C-alpha cells in the first residue's frame, strides 16, 4: 500500500463502491454520502487529501483540516481497505499527515460504537478521549521530538 495526493478521480472511484460500514458511519454522524463527498472534495482542492492505493486501485481517502488545537480527519473507504496490512500502513501514514499538519494532535471520530474500531485506533496509537457530539473521540498525541 502507498499514499499519494488524491485526485477527483480517486474520490469518485472510492465513492462508486463505498464500504457499507463507512456509509453507516456517515448516517450515524447525521450526514449522508453526498455531504461526506463534498467535504472530502473541499479538502482535496485545498491539497489536504491523500489517496491510499493498493496495487493500482485506490481503496481509501483520508483528508485533514487543521484548527487551533488539532487536525481533524475525514475518511472514506471501500471494503477492500479493511485488513491488518492497512492498519500497519496507516500507523505510519497518519504520522506523516501529522507532520504535514505541524505535529498537532490528530482527532478522529467514530459514531459507530464498534469494538473493532476502537481496537484499530489503539493499534495506530490513538487514545480514546471520550464522547463528543455523540461520537467517540480518538486522539493521536503529537509525535515525540526527535
mmCIF file of C-alpha atoms in Angstrom:
data_model
loop_
_atom_site.group_PDB
_atom_site.id
_atom_site.type_symbol
_atom_site.label_atom_id
_atom_site.label_comp_id
_atom_site.label_asym_id
_atom_site.label_seq_id
_atom_site.Cartn_x
_atom_site.Cartn_y
_atom_site.Cartn_z
ATOM 1 C CA UNK A 1 0.000 0.000 0.000
ATOM 2 C CA UNK A 2 1.102 3.534 -0.703
ATOM 3 C CA UNK A 3 -0.263 7.048 -0.375
ATOM 4 C CA UNK A 4 -0.237 9.928 -2.798
ATOM 5 C CA UNK A 5 -2.052 13.213 -3.339
ATOM 6 C CA UNK A 6 -5.697 12.439 -4.033
ATOM 7 C CA UNK A 7 -7.420 13.345 -7.285
ATOM 8 C CA UNK A 8 -11.072 13.897 -8.143
ATOM 9 C CA UNK A 9 -10.929 10.525 -9.940
ATOM 10 C CA UNK A 10 -9.802 8.848 -6.698
ATOM 11 C CA UNK A 11 -12.723 10.390 -4.848
ATOM 12 C CA UNK A 12 -15.177 9.235 -7.500
ATOM 13 C CA UNK A 13 -13.715 5.716 -7.553
ATOM 14 C CA UNK A 14 -13.914 5.273 -3.774
ATOM 15 C CA UNK A 15 -17.478 6.594 -3.631
ATOM 16 C CA UNK A 16 -18.573 4.383 -6.541
ATOM 17 C CA UNK A 17 -18.104 1.351 -4.251
ATOM 18 C CA UNK A 18 -18.175 2.858 -0.759
ATOM 19 C CA UNK A 19 -17.985 0.376 2.121
ATOM 20 C CA UNK A 20 -21.268 -0.202 3.954
ATOM 21 C CA UNK A 21 -19.531 0.351 7.288
ATOM 22 C CA UNK A 22 -18.412 3.805 6.090
ATOM 23 C CA UNK A 23 -21.898 4.619 4.764
ATOM 24 C CA UNK A 24 -23.331 3.548 8.132
ATOM 25 C CA UNK A 25 -20.801 5.796 9.885
ATOM 26 C CA UNK A 26 -21.911 8.811 7.823
ATOM 27 C CA UNK A 27 -25.575 8.118 8.638
ATOM 28 C CA UNK A 28 -24.778 7.754 12.357
ATOM 29 C CA UNK A 29 -22.981 11.121 12.176
ATOM 30 C CA UNK A 30 -26.121 12.699 10.743
ATOM 31 C CA UNK A 31 -24.639 13.082 7.272
ATOM 32 C CA UNK A 32 -25.080 11.284 4.012
ATOM 33 C CA UNK A 33 -22.582 10.199 1.377
ATOM 34 C CA UNK A 34 -23.118 13.410 -0.638
ATOM 35 C CA UNK A 35 -22.135 15.627 2.316
ATOM 36 C CA UNK A 36 -19.078 13.444 3.024
ATOM 37 C CA UNK A 37 -18.133 13.554 -0.678
ATOM 38 C CA UNK A 38 -18.412 17.361 -0.721
ATOM 39 C CA UNK A 39 -16.332 17.707 2.477
ATOM 40 C CA UNK A 40 -13.617 15.459 1.060
ATOM 41 C CA UNK A 41 -13.688 17.361 -2.247
ATOM 42 C CA UNK A 42 -13.113 20.659 -0.422
ATOM 43 C CA UNK A 43 -10.067 19.248 1.382
ATOM 44 C CA UNK A 44 -8.806 17.650 -1.829
ATOM 45 C CA UNK A 45 -8.951 21.013 -3.626
ATOM 46 C CA UNK A 46 -7.005 22.564 -0.752
ATOM 47 C CA UNK A 47 -4.274 19.905 -1.019
ATOM 48 C CA UNK A 48 -5.156 18.129 2.227
ATOM 49 C CA UNK A 49 -6.270 14.711 0.981
ATOM 50 C CA UNK A 50 -4.369 11.519 0.242
ATOM 51 C CA UNK A 51 -5.422 8.515 -1.777
ATOM 52 C CA UNK A 52 -4.478 5.175 -0.230
ATOM 53 C CA UNK A 53 -3.613 2.864 -3.083
ATOM 54 C CA UNK A 54 -3.340 -0.926 -3.055
ATOM 55 C CA UNK A 55 -1.677 -2.206 -6.238
ATOM 56 C CA UNK A 56 -3.192 0.137 -8.808
ATOM 57 C CA UNK A 57 -6.554 0.544 -7.050
ATOM 58 C CA UNK A 58 -7.464 3.481 -4.812
ATOM 59 C CA UNK A 59 -9.215 1.894 -1.815
ATOM 60 C CA UNK A 60 -9.485 4.861 0.559
ATOM 61 C CA UNK A 61 -9.121 8.593 1.013
ATOM 62 C CA UNK A 62 -8.009 10.416 4.123
ATOM 63 C CA UNK A 63 -8.220 14.167 4.450
ATOM 64 C CA UNK A 64 -7.425 16.526 7.280
ATOM 65 C CA UNK A 65 -8.119 20.066 8.311
ATOM 66 C CA UNK A 66 -6.106 21.959 10.911
ATOM 67 C CA UNK A 67 -7.806 24.078 13.528
ATOM 68 C CA UNK A 68 -6.282 25.876 16.502
ATOM 69 C CA UNK A 69 -5.566 22.856 18.704
ATOM 70 C CA UNK A 70 -5.722 19.750 16.484
ATOM 71 C CA UNK A 71 -6.092 18.397 12.966
ATOM 72 C CA UNK A 72 -9.434 16.701 12.283
ATOM 73 C CA UNK A 73 -9.631 13.811 9.842
ATOM 74 C CA UNK A 74 -12.191 12.803 7.219
ATOM 75 C CA UNK A 75 -12.207 9.310 5.769
ATOM 76 C CA UNK A 76 -13.819 7.239 3.026
ATOM 77 C CA UNK A 77 -13.003 3.661 2.046
ATOM 78 C CA UNK A 78 -14.046 0.658 0.047
ATOM 79 C CA UNK A 79 -14.379 -2.693 1.804
ATOM 80 C CA UNK A 80 -11.017 -3.835 0.322
ATOM 81 C CA UNK A 81 -9.307 -1.307 2.593
ATOM 82 C CA UNK A 82 -10.082 -3.067 5.871
ATOM 83 C CA UNK A 83 -7.279 -5.525 6.688
ATOM 84 C CA UNK A 84 -4.375 -5.985 9.087
ATOM 85 C CA UNK A 85 -1.916 -4.760 6.450
ATOM 86 C CA UNK A 86 -3.742 -1.462 6.020
ATOM 87 C CA UNK A 87 -3.786 -0.852 9.769
ATOM 88 C CA UNK A 88 0.011 -1.241 9.809
ATOM 89 C CA UNK A 89 0.314 1.129 6.851
ATOM 90 C CA UNK A 90 -1.982 3.697 8.497
ATOM 91 C CA UNK A 91 0.091 3.633 11.672
ATOM 92 C CA UNK A 92 2.991 5.083 9.671
ATOM 93 C CA UNK A 93 0.990 7.260 7.323
ATOM 94 C CA UNK A 94 -1.040 9.081 9.978
ATOM 95 C CA UNK A 95 2.273 10.263 11.489
ATOM 96 C CA UNK A 96 3.187 11.648 8.048
ATOM 97 C CA UNK A 97 -0.116 13.552 7.963
ATOM 98 C CA UNK A 98 0.560 14.756 11.493
ATOM 99 C CA UNK A 99 3.929 16.155 10.370
ATOM 100 C CA UNK A 100 2.222 17.936 7.450
ATOM 101 C CA UNK A 101 -0.212 19.451 9.973
ATOM 102 C CA UNK A 102 2.599 20.874 12.131
ATOM 103 C CA UNK A 103 2.663 17.977 14.647
ATOM 104 C CA UNK A 104 -0.743 18.918 16.027
ATOM 105 C CA UNK A 105 -2.710 16.186 17.776
ATOM 106 C CA UNK A 106 -4.856 14.289 15.251
ATOM 107 C CA UNK A 107 -8.551 13.936 16.089
ATOM 108 C CA UNK A 108 -10.635 11.188 14.533
ATOM 109 C CA UNK A 109 -14.200 10.321 15.421
ATOM 110 C CA UNK A 110 -16.400 7.262 15.206
ATOM 111 C CA UNK A 111 -20.158 7.407 15.604
ATOM 112 C CA UNK A 112 -20.499 3.622 15.485
ATOM 113 C CA UNK A 113 -19.534 2.172 18.830
ATOM 114 C CA UNK A 114 -17.842 -0.958 17.485
ATOM 115 C CA UNK A 115 -15.049 -2.656 19.462
ATOM 116 C CA UNK A 116 -13.062 -3.326 16.261
ATOM 117 C CA UNK A 117 -12.941 0.415 15.519
ATOM 118 C CA UNK A 118 -11.590 1.230 18.990
ATOM 119 C CA UNK A 119 -9.018 -1.567 18.644
ATOM 120 C CA UNK A 120 -7.941 -0.270 15.215
ATOM 121 C CA UNK A 121 -7.383 3.245 16.609
ATOM 122 C CA UNK A 122 -5.438 1.874 19.640
ATOM 123 C CA UNK A 123 -3.115 -0.143 17.355
ATOM 124 C CA UNK A 124 -2.361 3.002 15.354
ATOM 125 C CA UNK A 125 -1.512 4.893 18.552
ATOM 126 C CA UNK A 126 -4.677 6.859 19.272
ATOM 127 C CA UNK A 127 -6.037 7.405 22.781
ATOM 128 C CA UNK A 128 -9.783 7.437 23.361
ATOM 129 C CA UNK A 129 -10.787 10.857 24.729
ATOM 130 C CA UNK A 130 -14.471 10.223 25.448
ATOM 131 C CA UNK A 131 -17.610 11.422 23.719
ATOM 132 C CA UNK A 132 -18.088 14.489 21.553
ATOM 133 C CA UNK A 133 -21.432 15.197 19.876
ATOM 134 C CA UNK A 134 -22.394 11.528 20.052
ATOM 135 C CA UNK A 135 -19.100 10.270 18.632
ATOM 136 C CA UNK A 136 -16.174 8.540 20.268
ATOM 137 C CA UNK A 137 -13.268 10.970 20.002
ATOM 138 C CA UNK A 138 -9.851 9.422 19.383
ATOM 139 C CA UNK A 139 -6.673 11.494 19.608
ATOM 140 C CA UNK A 140 -3.219 10.750 18.278
ATOM 141 C CA UNK A 141 -0.915 12.799 20.534
ATOM 142 C CA UNK A 142 1.856 14.833 18.888
ATOM 143 C CA UNK A 143 4.903 12.843 17.821
ATOM 144 C CA UNK A 144 7.763 12.994 20.347
ATOM 145 C CA UNK A 145 10.570 15.414 19.472
ATOM 146 C CA UNK A 146 13.342 13.641 17.574
#
